[in-house]
Coordinates of N, CA, C and O in Angstrom, one line a residue:
X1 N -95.8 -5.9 -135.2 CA -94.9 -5.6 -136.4 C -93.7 -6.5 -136.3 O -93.3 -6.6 -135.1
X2 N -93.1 -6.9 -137.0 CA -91.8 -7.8 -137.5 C -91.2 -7.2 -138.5 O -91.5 -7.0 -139.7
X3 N -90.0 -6.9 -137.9 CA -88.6 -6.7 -139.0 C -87.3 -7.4 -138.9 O -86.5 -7.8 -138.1
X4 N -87.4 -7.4 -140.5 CA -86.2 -8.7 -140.8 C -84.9 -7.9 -141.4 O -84.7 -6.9 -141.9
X5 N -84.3 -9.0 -141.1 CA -82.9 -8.3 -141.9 C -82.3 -9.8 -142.2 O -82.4 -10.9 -141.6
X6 N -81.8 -9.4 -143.6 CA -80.8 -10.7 -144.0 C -79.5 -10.4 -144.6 O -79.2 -9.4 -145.3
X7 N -78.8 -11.7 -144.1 CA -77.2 -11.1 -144.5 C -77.3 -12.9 -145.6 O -78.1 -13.8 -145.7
X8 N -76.2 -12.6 -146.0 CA -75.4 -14.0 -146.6 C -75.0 -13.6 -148.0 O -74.4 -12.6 -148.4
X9 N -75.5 -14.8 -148.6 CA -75.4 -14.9 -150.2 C -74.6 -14.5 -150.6 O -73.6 -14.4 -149.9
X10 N -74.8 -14.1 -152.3 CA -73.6 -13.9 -152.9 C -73.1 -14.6 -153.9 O -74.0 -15.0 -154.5
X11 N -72.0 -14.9 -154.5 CA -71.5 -15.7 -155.5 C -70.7 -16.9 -156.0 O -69.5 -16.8 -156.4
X12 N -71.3 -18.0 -155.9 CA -70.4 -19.2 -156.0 C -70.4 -19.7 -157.2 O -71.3 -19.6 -158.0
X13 N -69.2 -20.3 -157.4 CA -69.1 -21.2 -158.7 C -70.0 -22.8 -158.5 O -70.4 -23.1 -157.4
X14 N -70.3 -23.6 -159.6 CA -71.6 -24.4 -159.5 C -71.4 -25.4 -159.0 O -70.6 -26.1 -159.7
X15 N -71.6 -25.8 -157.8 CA -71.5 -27.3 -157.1 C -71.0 -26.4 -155.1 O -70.7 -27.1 -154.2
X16 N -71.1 -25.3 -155.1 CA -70.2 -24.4 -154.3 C -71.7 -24.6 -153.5 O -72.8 -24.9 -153.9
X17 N -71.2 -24.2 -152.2 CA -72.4 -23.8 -151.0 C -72.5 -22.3 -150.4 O -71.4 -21.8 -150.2
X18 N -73.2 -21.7 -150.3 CA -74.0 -20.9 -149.6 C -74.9 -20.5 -148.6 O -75.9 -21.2 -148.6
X19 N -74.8 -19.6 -147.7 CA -75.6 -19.7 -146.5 C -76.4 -18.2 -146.2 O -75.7 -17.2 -146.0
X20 N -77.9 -18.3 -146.3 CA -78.8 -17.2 -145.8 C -79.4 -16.9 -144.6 O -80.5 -17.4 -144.2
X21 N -78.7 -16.0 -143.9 CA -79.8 -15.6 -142.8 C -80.5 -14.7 -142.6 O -80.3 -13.6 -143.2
X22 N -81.9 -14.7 -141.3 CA -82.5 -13.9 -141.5 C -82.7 -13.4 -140.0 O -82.4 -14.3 -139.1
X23 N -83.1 -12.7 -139.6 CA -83.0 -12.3 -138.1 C -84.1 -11.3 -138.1 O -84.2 -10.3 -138.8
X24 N -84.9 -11.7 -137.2 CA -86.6 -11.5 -136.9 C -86.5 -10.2 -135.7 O -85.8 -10.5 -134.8
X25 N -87.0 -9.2 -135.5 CA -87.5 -8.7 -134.4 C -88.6 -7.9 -134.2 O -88.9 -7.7 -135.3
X26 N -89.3 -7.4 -133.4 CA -90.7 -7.1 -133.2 C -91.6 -7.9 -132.4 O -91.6 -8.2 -131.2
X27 N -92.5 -8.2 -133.2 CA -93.4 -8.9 -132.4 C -93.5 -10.4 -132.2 O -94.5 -11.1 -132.0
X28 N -92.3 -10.7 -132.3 CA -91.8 -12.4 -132.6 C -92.8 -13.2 -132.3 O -93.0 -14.2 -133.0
X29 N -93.4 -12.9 -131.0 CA -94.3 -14.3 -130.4 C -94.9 -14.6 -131.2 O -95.3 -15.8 -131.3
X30 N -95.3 -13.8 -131.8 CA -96.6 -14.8 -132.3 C -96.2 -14.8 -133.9 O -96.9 -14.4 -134.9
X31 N -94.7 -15.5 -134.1 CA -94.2 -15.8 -135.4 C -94.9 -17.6 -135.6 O -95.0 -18.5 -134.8
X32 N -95.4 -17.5 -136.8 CA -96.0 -19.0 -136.7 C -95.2 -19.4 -137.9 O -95.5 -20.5 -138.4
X33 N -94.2 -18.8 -138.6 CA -93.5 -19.5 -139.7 C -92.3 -18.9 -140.3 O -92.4 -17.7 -140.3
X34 N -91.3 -19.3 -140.8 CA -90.2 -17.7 -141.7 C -89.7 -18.7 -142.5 O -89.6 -19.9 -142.5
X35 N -89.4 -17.9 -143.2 CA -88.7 -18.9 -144.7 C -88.3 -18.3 -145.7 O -88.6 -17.1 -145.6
X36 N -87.6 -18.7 -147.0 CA -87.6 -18.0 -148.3 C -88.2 -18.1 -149.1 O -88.8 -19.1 -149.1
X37 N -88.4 -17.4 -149.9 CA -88.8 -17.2 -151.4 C -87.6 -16.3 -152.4 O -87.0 -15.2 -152.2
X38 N -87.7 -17.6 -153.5 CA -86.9 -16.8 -154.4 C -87.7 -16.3 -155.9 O -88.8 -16.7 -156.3
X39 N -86.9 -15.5 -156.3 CA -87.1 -15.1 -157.7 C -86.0 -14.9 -158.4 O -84.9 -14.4 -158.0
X40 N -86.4 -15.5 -159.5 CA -85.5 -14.9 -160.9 C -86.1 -14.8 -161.9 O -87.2 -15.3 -162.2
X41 N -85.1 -14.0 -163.2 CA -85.4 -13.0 -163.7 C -86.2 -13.7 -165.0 O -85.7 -14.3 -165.8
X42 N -87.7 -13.3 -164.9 CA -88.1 -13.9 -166.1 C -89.6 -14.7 -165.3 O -90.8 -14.7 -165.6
X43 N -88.9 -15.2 -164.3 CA -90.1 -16.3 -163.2 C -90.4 -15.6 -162.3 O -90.1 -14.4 -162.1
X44 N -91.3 -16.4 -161.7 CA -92.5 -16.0 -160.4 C -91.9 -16.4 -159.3 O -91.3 -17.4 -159.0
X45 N -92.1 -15.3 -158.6 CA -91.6 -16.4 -156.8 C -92.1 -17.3 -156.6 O -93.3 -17.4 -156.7
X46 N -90.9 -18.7 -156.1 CA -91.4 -19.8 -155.9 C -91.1 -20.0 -154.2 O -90.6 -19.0 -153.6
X47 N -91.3 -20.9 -153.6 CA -91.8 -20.9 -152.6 C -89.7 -21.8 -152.3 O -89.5 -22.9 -152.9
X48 N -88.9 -21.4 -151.8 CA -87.3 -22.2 -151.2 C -87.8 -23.2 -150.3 O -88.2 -24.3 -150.8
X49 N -87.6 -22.9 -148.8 CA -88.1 -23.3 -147.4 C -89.0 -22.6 -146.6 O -89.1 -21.4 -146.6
X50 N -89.7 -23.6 -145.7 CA -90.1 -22.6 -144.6 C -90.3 -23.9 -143.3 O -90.4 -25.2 -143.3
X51 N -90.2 -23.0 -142.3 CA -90.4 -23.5 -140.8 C -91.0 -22.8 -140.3 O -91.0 -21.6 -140.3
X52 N -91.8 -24.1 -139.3 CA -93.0 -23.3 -139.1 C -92.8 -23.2 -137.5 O -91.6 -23.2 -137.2
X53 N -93.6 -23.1 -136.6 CA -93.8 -22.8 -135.3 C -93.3 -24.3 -134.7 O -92.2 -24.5 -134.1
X54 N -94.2 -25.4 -134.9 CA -93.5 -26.5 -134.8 C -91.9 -27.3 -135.0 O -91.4 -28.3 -134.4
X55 N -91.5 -26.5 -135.7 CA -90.3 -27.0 -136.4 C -90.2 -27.7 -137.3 O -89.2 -28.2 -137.8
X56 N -91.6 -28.0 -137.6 CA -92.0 -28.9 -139.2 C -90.9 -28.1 -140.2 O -90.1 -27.3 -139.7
X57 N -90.9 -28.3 -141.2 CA -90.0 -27.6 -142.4 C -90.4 -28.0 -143.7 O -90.7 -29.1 -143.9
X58 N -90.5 -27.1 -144.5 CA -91.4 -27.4 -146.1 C -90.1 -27.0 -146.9 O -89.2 -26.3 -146.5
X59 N -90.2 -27.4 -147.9 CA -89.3 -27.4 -148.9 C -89.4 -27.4 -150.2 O -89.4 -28.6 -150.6
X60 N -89.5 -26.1 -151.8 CA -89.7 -26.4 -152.3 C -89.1 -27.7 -153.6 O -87.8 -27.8 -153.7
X61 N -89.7 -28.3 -154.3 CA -89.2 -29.7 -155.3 C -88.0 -29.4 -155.4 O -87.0 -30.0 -154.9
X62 N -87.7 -27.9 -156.5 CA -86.2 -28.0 -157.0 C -85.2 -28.1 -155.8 O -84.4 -29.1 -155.7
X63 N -85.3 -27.2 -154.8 CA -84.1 -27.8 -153.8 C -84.4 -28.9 -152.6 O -84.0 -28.4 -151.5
X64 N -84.8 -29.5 -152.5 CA -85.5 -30.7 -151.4 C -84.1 -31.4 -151.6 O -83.8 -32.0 -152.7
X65 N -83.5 -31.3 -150.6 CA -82.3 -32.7 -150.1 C -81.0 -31.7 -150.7 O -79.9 -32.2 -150.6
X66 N -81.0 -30.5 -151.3 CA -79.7 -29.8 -151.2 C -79.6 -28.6 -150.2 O -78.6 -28.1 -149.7
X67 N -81.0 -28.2 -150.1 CA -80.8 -27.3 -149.0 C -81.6 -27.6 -147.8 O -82.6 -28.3 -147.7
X68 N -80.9 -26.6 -146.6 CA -81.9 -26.9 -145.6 C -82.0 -25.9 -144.4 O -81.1 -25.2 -144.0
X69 N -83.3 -25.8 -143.9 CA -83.4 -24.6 -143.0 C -83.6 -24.9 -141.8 O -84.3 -25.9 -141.5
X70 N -82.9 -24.2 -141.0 CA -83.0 -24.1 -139.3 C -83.2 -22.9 -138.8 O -83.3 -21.8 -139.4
X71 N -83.3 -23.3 -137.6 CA -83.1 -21.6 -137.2 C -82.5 -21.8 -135.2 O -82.2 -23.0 -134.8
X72 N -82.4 -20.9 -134.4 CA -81.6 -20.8 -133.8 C -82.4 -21.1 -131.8 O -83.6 -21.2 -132.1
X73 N -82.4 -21.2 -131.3 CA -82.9 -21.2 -130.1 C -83.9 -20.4 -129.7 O -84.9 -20.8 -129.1
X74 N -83.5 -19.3 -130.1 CA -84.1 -18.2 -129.3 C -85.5 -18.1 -130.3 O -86.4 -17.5 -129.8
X75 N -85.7 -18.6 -131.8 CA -86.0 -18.9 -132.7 C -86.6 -17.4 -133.3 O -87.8 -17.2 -133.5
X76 N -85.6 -16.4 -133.4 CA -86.0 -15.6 -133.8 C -85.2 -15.1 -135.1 O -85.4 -14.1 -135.8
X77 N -84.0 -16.1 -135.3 CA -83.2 -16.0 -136.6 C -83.3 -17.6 -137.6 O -83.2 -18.8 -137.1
X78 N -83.4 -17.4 -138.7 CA -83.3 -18.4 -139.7 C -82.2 -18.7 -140.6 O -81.5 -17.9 -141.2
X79 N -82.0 -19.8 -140.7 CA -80.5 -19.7 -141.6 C -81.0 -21.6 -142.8 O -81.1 -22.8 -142.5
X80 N -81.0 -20.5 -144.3 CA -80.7 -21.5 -145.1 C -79.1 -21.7 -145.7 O -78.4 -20.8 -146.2
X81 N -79.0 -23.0 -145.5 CA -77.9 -23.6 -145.7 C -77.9 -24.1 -147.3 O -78.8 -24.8 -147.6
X82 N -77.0 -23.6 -148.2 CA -77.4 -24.5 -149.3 C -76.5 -25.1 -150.0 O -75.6 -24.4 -150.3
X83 N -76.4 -26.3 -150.5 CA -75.2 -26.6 -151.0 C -75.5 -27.5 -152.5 O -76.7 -27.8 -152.6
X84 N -74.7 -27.8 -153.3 CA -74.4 -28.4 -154.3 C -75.4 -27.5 -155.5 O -76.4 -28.0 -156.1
X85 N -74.9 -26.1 -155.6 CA -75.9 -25.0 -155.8 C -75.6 -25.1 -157.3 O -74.4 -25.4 -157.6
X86 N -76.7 -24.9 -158.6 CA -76.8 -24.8 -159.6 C -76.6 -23.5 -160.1 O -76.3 -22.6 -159.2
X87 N -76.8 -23.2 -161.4 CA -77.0 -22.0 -162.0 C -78.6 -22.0 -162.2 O -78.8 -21.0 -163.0
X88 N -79.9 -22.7 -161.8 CA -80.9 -22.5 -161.7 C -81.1 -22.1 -160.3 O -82.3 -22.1 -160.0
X89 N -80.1 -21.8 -159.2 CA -80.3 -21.0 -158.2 C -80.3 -20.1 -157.9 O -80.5 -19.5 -156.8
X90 N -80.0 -19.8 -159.1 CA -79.5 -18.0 -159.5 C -81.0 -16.9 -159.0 O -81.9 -16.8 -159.9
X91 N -81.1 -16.2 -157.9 CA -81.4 -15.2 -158.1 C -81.6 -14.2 -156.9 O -80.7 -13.6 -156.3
X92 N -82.6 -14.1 -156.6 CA -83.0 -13.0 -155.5 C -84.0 -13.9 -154.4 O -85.0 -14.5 -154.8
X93 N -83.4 -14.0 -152.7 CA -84.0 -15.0 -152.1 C -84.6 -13.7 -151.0 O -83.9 -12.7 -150.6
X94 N -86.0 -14.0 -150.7 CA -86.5 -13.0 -149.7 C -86.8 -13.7 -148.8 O -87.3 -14.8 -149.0
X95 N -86.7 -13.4 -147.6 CA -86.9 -14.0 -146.4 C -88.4 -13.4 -145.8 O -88.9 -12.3 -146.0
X96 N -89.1 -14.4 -145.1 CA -90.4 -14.2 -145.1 C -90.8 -14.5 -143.4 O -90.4 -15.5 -142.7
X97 N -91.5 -13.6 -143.2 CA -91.9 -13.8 -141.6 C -93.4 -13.8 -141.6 O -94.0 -12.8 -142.1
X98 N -94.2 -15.0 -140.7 CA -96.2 -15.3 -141.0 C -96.2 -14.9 -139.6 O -95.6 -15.4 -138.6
X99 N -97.2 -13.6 -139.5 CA -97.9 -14.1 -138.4 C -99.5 -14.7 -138.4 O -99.7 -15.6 -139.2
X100 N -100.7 -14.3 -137.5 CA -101.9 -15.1 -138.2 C -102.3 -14.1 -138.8 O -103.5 -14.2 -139.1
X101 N -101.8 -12.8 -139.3 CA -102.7 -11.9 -140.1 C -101.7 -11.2 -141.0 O -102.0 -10.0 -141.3
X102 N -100.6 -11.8 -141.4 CA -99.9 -11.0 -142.0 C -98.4 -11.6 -142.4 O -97.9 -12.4 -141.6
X103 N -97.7 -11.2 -143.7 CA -96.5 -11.9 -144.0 C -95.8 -10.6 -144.3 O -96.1 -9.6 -144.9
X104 N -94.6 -10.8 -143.5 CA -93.3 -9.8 -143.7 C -92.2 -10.5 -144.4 O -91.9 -11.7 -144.3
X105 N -91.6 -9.4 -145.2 CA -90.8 -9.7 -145.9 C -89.5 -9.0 -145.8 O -89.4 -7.8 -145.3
X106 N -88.6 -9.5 -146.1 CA -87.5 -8.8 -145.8 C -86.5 -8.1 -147.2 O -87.1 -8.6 -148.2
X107 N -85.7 -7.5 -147.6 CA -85.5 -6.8 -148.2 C -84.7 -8.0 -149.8 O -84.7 -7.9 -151.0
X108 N -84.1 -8.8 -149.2 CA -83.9 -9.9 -150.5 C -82.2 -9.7 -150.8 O -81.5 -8.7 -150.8
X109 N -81.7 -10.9 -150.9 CA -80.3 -11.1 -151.3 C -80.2 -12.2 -152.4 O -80.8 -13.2 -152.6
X110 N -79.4 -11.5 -153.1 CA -78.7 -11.7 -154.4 C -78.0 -13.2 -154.4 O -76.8 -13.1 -153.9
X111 N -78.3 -14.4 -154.7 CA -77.2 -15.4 -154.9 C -76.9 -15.8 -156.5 O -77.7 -16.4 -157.3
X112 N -76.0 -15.5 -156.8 CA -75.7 -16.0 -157.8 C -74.9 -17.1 -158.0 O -74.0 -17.3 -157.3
X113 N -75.2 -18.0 -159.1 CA -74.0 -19.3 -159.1 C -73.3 -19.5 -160.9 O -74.0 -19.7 -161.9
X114 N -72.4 -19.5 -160.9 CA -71.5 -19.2 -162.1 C -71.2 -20.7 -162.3 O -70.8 -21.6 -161.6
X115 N -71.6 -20.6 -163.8 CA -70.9 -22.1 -164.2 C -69.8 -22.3 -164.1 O -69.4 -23.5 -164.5

């Protein structure tokens, strides 16, 4: 089992940066990936970032080259960084943990960005 918790987000004016983390515990070893997914109000969850076991990193189109995900040594926390943030960034980002049988999710933070 894997449980997540995320802190960050919140409210910036448009061009403003923001930072999401997520912090993994349980059964970490055998984490093969964590990342975000966002939604907003009206759309489907789209796929933010993810990193995988490798340290490969996926990224989806709308944010590619404004945001970016790392994560920490111990590799059991993730942190998206995001900057030159729109008002199409507006919404609810869930943090996501893969193992090979299963995706956890974590409870989801609010970013909003004000014109």
């Amino acid at each position: 089992q894997v449980q997540l918790v995320e802190s960050g987000g919140g409210l910036v004016q448009a061009g403003g940066s923001l930072r999401l983390s997520c912090a993994a515990s349980g059964s970490i070893s055998s984490l093969n990936a964590m990342g975000w997914y966002r939604q907003a109000p009206g759309k489907q969850r789209e796929l933010v970032a993810n990193i995988l076991r490798s340290g490969s990193t996926n990224y989806g189109g709308s944010v590619r080259g404004r945001f970016t995900i790392s994560r920490d040594g111990a590799k059991n926390t993730v942190y998206l960084q995001m900057i030159s943030l729109t008002p199409e960034d507006t919404g609810v980002y869930y943090c996501h943990a893969d193992i090979p049988t299963a995706r956890y999710w974590g409870q989801g933070k609010q970013v909003t960005v004000s014109s």
